[in-house]
Amino acid sequence: DISRDKNFVYRGKDRLYVEGENEFEENKKKWVDPATLKIFNSPSKYIVRYVGDKNGIYYALNDAQKIKEADFDTFEELGHSYAKYKNGIYFENRKIKGADVSSFEILEDGYAKDKVNIYFISAFDFSEKVRKLEGLNVNKTKVLNDYFVKDEKAVYCIGEKLEGVDAVGFRVKNGYSSQGKDRNHKYEYC
């Protein structure tokens, strides 16, 4: 859904401008340059989230939000609004501090991991923040659905650790449900 003519780059029918100063003054907006446009291929094949031009790389789901430090030679879109380049991992246009580039991978339902941490996109509260889920064993973590993730010792629901839960016996109602249970308790929307 990204296109261009000789003057502008478009997302759908809207011209794609660079977010920042003067974005509300039409004659002062900075536009993505159509002559040097590069579209980064998305694993989803349906939605382009990242584009670049001679001035940089942008997260461009709506307007173009510049990604600091990223370079064309090593930049790669990973899916689910995650991207990487040689020195960092990004969610949208925000760098994930401490994420390991060489081991970072996307899991299902918006979760991701590296050799040390599990990451969760907090879409349920509309903050779109990436949270590190502390204390999960990255080699034994299982994503149960959008709501729940667990390992052999802990269960998280929507990015929050559930206290007192029997992680080994914890189950979800189904792959889409906000309901889960262990031998002692039922959990819903946590």
mmCIF file of C-alpha atoms in Angstrom:
data_model
loop_
_atom_site.group_PDB
_atom_site.id
_atom_site.type_symbol
_atom_site.label_atom_id
_atom_site.label_comp_id
_atom_site.label_asym_id
_atom_site.label_seq_id
_atom_site.Cartn_x
_atom_site.Cartn_y
_atom_site.Cartn_z
ATOM 1 C CA ASP A 1 0.000 0.000 0.000
ATOM 2 C CA ILE A 2 3.001 2.294 -0.530
ATOM 3 C CA SER A 3 3.168 4.067 -3.875
ATOM 4 C CA ARG A 4 4.874 7.117 -5.342
ATOM 5 C CA ASP A 5 4.767 9.602 -8.132
ATOM 6 C CA LYS A 6 7.480 12.130 -9.093
ATOM 7 C CA ASN A 7 6.564 14.468 -6.197
ATOM 8 C CA PHE A 8 5.363 12.360 -3.263
ATOM 9 C CA VAL A 9 5.287 8.978 -1.545
ATOM 10 C CA TYR A 10 1.837 7.742 -0.549
ATOM 11 C CA ARG A 11 0.397 5.334 1.996
ATOM 12 C CA GLY A 12 -2.954 4.577 0.452
ATOM 13 C CA LYS A 13 -4.187 7.974 -0.774
ATOM 14 C CA ASP A 14 -2.320 10.043 1.846
ATOM 15 C CA ARG A 15 1.064 11.659 1.238
ATOM 16 C CA LEU A 16 3.680 10.275 3.603
ATOM 17 C CA TYR A 17 5.316 13.011 5.664
ATOM 18 C CA VAL A 18 8.107 12.832 8.242
ATOM 19 C CA GLU A 19 6.769 13.251 11.759
ATOM 20 C CA GLY A 20 8.330 16.074 13.731
ATOM 21 C CA GLU A 21 8.521 19.829 13.634
ATOM 22 C CA ASN A 22 6.029 21.713 11.474
ATOM 23 C CA GLU A 23 3.932 18.623 10.729
ATOM 24 C CA PHE A 24 0.729 20.629 11.179
ATOM 25 C CA GLU A 25 1.745 23.343 8.731
ATOM 26 C CA GLU A 26 1.196 21.950 5.238
ATOM 27 C CA ASN A 27 3.761 24.176 3.521
ATOM 28 C CA LYS A 28 6.485 23.309 6.075
ATOM 29 C CA LYS A 29 6.062 19.525 6.270
ATOM 30 C CA LYS A 30 9.001 17.306 5.397
ATOM 31 C CA TRP A 31 8.029 14.625 2.911
ATOM 32 C CA VAL A 32 9.564 11.215 2.246
ATOM 33 C CA ASP A 33 11.629 11.592 -0.943
ATOM 34 C CA PRO A 34 10.119 9.595 -3.840
ATOM 35 C CA ALA A 35 13.322 9.628 -5.895
ATOM 36 C CA THR A 36 15.310 7.745 -3.246
ATOM 37 C CA LEU A 37 12.476 5.658 -1.742
ATOM 38 C CA LYS A 38 13.346 2.189 -0.493
ATOM 39 C CA ILE A 39 10.630 -0.166 0.735
ATOM 40 C CA PHE A 40 11.740 -2.788 3.267
ATOM 41 C CA ASN A 41 9.953 -6.061 2.654
ATOM 42 C CA SER A 42 7.730 -7.224 5.462
ATOM 43 C CA PRO A 43 7.451 -10.904 6.357
ATOM 44 C CA SER A 44 3.667 -10.374 6.488
ATOM 45 C CA LYS A 45 3.643 -9.471 2.761
ATOM 46 C CA TYR A 46 0.493 -7.391 3.303
ATOM 47 C CA ILE A 47 1.646 -4.368 5.297
ATOM 48 C CA VAL A 48 4.726 -2.241 4.663
ATOM 49 C CA ARG A 49 5.858 -0.813 7.992
ATOM 50 C CA TYR A 50 9.343 0.475 7.144
ATOM 51 C CA VAL A 51 10.556 2.715 4.323
ATOM 52 C CA GLY A 52 13.657 4.780 3.749
ATOM 53 C CA ASP A 53 14.954 7.634 1.656
ATOM 54 C CA LYS A 54 18.203 9.620 1.339
ATOM 55 C CA ASN A 55 17.554 11.126 4.793
ATOM 56 C CA GLY A 56 16.998 7.952 6.792
ATOM 57 C CA ILE A 57 14.790 4.991 7.639
ATOM 58 C CA TYR A 58 11.249 5.435 8.960
ATOM 59 C CA TYR A 59 8.564 3.447 10.695
ATOM 60 C CA ALA A 60 5.684 4.336 8.403
ATOM 61 C CA LEU A 61 2.476 2.630 9.452
ATOM 62 C CA ASN A 62 0.780 6.049 9.557
ATOM 63 C CA ASP A 63 3.153 9.004 9.243
ATOM 64 C CA ALA A 64 6.916 8.479 8.847
ATOM 65 C CA GLN A 65 8.676 8.311 12.232
ATOM 66 C CA LYS A 66 12.444 8.470 11.826
ATOM 67 C CA ILE A 67 14.550 5.671 13.256
ATOM 68 C CA LYS A 68 17.727 7.006 14.782
ATOM 69 C CA GLU A 69 21.038 5.282 14.001
ATOM 70 C CA ALA A 70 19.693 2.655 11.592
ATOM 71 C CA ASP A 71 21.552 2.114 8.335
ATOM 72 C CA PHE A 72 20.377 0.838 4.929
ATOM 73 C CA ASP A 73 23.007 -1.861 4.602
ATOM 74 C CA THR A 74 22.020 -3.885 7.664
ATOM 75 C CA PHE A 75 18.395 -2.829 8.307
ATOM 76 C CA GLU A 76 15.823 -5.623 8.145
ATOM 77 C CA GLU A 77 12.130 -5.787 9.019
ATOM 78 C CA LEU A 78 11.352 -8.835 11.164
ATOM 79 C CA GLY A 79 7.545 -8.625 11.355
ATOM 80 C CA HIS A 80 5.015 -7.513 13.991
ATOM 81 C CA SER A 81 6.561 -3.995 13.850
ATOM 82 C CA TYR A 82 9.984 -5.296 14.948
ATOM 83 C CA ALA A 83 13.111 -4.508 12.930
ATOM 84 C CA LYS A 84 16.858 -4.834 13.371
ATOM 85 C CA TYR A 85 20.132 -3.466 12.115
ATOM 86 C CA LYS A 86 23.718 -4.289 13.080
ATOM 87 C CA ASN A 87 23.605 -2.353 16.377
ATOM 88 C CA GLY A 88 20.052 -2.679 17.625
ATOM 89 C CA ILE A 89 16.502 -3.998 17.676
ATOM 90 C CA TYR A 90 13.521 -1.699 17.186
ATOM 91 C CA PHE A 91 9.838 -1.914 17.876
ATOM 92 C CA GLU A 92 8.209 0.628 15.577
ATOM 93 C CA ASN A 93 10.673 3.541 15.855
ATOM 94 C CA ARG A 94 11.843 2.837 19.420
ATOM 95 C CA LYS A 95 15.070 1.008 20.163
ATOM 96 C CA ILE A 96 14.755 -1.886 22.633
ATOM 97 C CA LYS A 97 17.526 -1.306 25.139
ATOM 98 C CA GLY A 98 19.695 -4.330 25.780
ATOM 99 C CA ALA A 99 18.153 -6.595 23.132
ATOM 100 C CA ASP A 100 20.689 -8.949 21.575
ATOM 101 C CA VAL A 101 20.781 -8.486 17.797
ATOM 102 C CA SER A 102 22.373 -11.834 16.949
ATOM 103 C CA SER A 103 19.846 -13.972 18.848
ATOM 104 C CA PHE A 104 16.647 -11.894 18.548
ATOM 105 C CA GLU A 105 13.679 -13.705 17.017
ATOM 106 C CA ILE A 106 9.936 -13.240 16.695
ATOM 107 C CA LEU A 107 7.705 -15.726 18.452
ATOM 108 C CA GLU A 108 3.971 -16.001 17.872
ATOM 109 C CA ASP A 109 1.238 -13.535 18.898
ATOM 110 C CA GLY A 110 3.589 -10.535 19.083
ATOM 111 C CA TYR A 111 6.046 -12.055 21.557
ATOM 112 C CA ALA A 112 9.770 -12.108 20.822
ATOM 113 C CA LYS A 113 12.944 -13.355 22.496
ATOM 114 C CA ASP A 114 16.684 -13.113 22.517
ATOM 115 C CA LYS A 115 19.233 -15.255 24.367
ATOM 116 C CA VAL A 116 18.367 -13.565 27.683
ATOM 117 C CA ASN A 117 14.802 -12.174 27.648
ATOM 118 C CA ILE A 118 11.243 -12.687 26.460
ATOM 119 C CA TYR A 119 9.566 -9.512 25.120
ATOM 120 C CA PHE A 120 5.882 -8.619 25.015
ATOM 121 C CA ILE A 121 4.138 -5.820 23.100
ATOM 122 C CA SER A 122 1.646 -4.179 25.422
ATOM 123 C CA ALA A 123 -1.147 -3.619 22.912
ATOM 124 C CA PHE A 124 -3.931 -4.316 25.388
ATOM 125 C CA ASP A 125 -3.481 -0.973 27.164
ATOM 126 C CA PHE A 126 -2.825 0.806 23.832
ATOM 127 C CA SER A 127 0.631 1.910 25.022
ATOM 128 C CA GLU A 128 2.425 -0.239 22.428
ATOM 129 C CA LYS A 129 5.373 -0.497 24.826
ATOM 130 C CA VAL A 130 7.734 -3.435 24.702
ATOM 131 C CA ARG A 131 8.095 -5.094 28.076
ATOM 132 C CA LYS A 132 10.781 -7.522 29.172
ATOM 133 C CA LEU A 133 9.184 -10.455 30.964
ATOM 134 C CA GLU A 134 11.670 -11.016 33.770
ATOM 135 C CA GLY A 135 12.552 -14.467 35.034
ATOM 136 C CA LEU A 136 11.281 -16.619 32.191
ATOM 137 C CA ASN A 137 13.565 -19.329 30.851
ATOM 138 C CA VAL A 138 13.956 -18.344 27.191
ATOM 139 C CA ASN A 139 14.620 -21.949 26.163
ATOM 140 C CA LYS A 140 11.504 -23.332 27.876
ATOM 141 C CA THR A 141 9.010 -20.510 27.371
ATOM 142 C CA LYS A 142 5.798 -21.362 25.561
ATOM 143 C CA VAL A 143 3.428 -18.769 24.105
ATOM 144 C CA LEU A 144 -0.074 -20.042 24.871
ATOM 145 C CA ASN A 145 -1.984 -17.229 23.105
ATOM 146 C CA ASP A 146 -2.167 -13.398 22.947
ATOM 147 C CA TYR A 147 -2.796 -13.255 26.699
ATOM 148 C CA PHE A 148 -0.635 -15.931 28.313
ATOM 149 C CA VAL A 149 2.980 -17.074 28.147
ATOM 150 C CA LYS A 150 4.697 -19.489 30.545
ATOM 151 C CA ASP A 151 7.723 -21.564 31.370
ATOM 152 C CA GLU A 152 8.059 -24.308 34.016
ATOM 153 C CA LYS A 153 8.109 -21.794 36.926
ATOM 154 C CA ALA A 154 6.070 -18.711 35.966
ATOM 155 C CA VAL A 155 3.020 -17.548 34.016
ATOM 156 C CA TYR A 156 2.519 -14.056 32.596
ATOM 157 C CA CYS A 157 -0.791 -12.595 31.504
ATOM 158 C CA ILE A 158 -0.766 -9.495 29.292
ATOM 159 C CA GLY A 159 2.803 -8.802 30.385
ATOM 160 C CA GLU A 160 2.179 -9.140 34.140
ATOM 161 C CA LYS A 161 3.487 -12.028 36.237
ATOM 162 C CA LEU A 162 0.754 -14.030 37.948
ATOM 163 C CA GLU A 163 1.575 -14.699 41.595
ATOM 164 C CA GLY A 164 0.928 -18.065 43.223
ATOM 165 C CA VAL A 165 0.124 -19.846 39.979
ATOM 166 C CA ASP A 166 1.013 -23.482 39.324
ATOM 167 C CA ALA A 167 2.945 -22.954 36.091
ATOM 168 C CA VAL A 168 3.346 -26.646 35.285
ATOM 169 C CA GLY A 169 -0.403 -27.298 35.506
ATOM 170 C CA PHE A 170 -1.533 -23.996 33.992
ATOM 171 C CA ARG A 171 -3.748 -24.267 30.890
ATOM 172 C CA VAL A 172 -5.741 -21.862 28.727
ATOM 173 C CA LYS A 173 -9.316 -22.484 27.640
ATOM 174 C CA ASN A 174 -8.256 -22.286 23.980
ATOM 175 C CA GLY A 175 -5.833 -20.475 21.711
ATOM 176 C CA TYR A 176 -7.963 -17.321 21.619
ATOM 177 C CA SER A 177 -9.388 -17.138 25.130
ATOM 178 C CA SER A 178 -8.518 -14.695 27.898
ATOM 179 C CA GLN A 179 -9.333 -17.500 30.354
ATOM 180 C CA GLY A 180 -6.745 -19.727 31.988
ATOM 181 C CA LYS A 181 -6.592 -21.953 35.036
ATOM 182 C CA ASP A 182 -4.376 -24.048 37.252
ATOM 183 C CA ARG A 183 -5.442 -26.599 39.871
ATOM 184 C CA ASN A 184 -6.389 -23.895 42.399
ATOM 185 C CA HIS A 185 -7.511 -20.778 40.510
ATOM 186 C CA LYS A 186 -9.153 -19.435 37.374
ATOM 187 C CA TYR A 187 -7.775 -16.367 35.632
ATOM 188 C CA GLU A 188 -9.470 -14.065 33.138
ATOM 189 C CA TYR A 189 -8.131 -10.828 31.665
ATOM 190 C CA CYS A 190 -5.782 -10.998 34.653
#
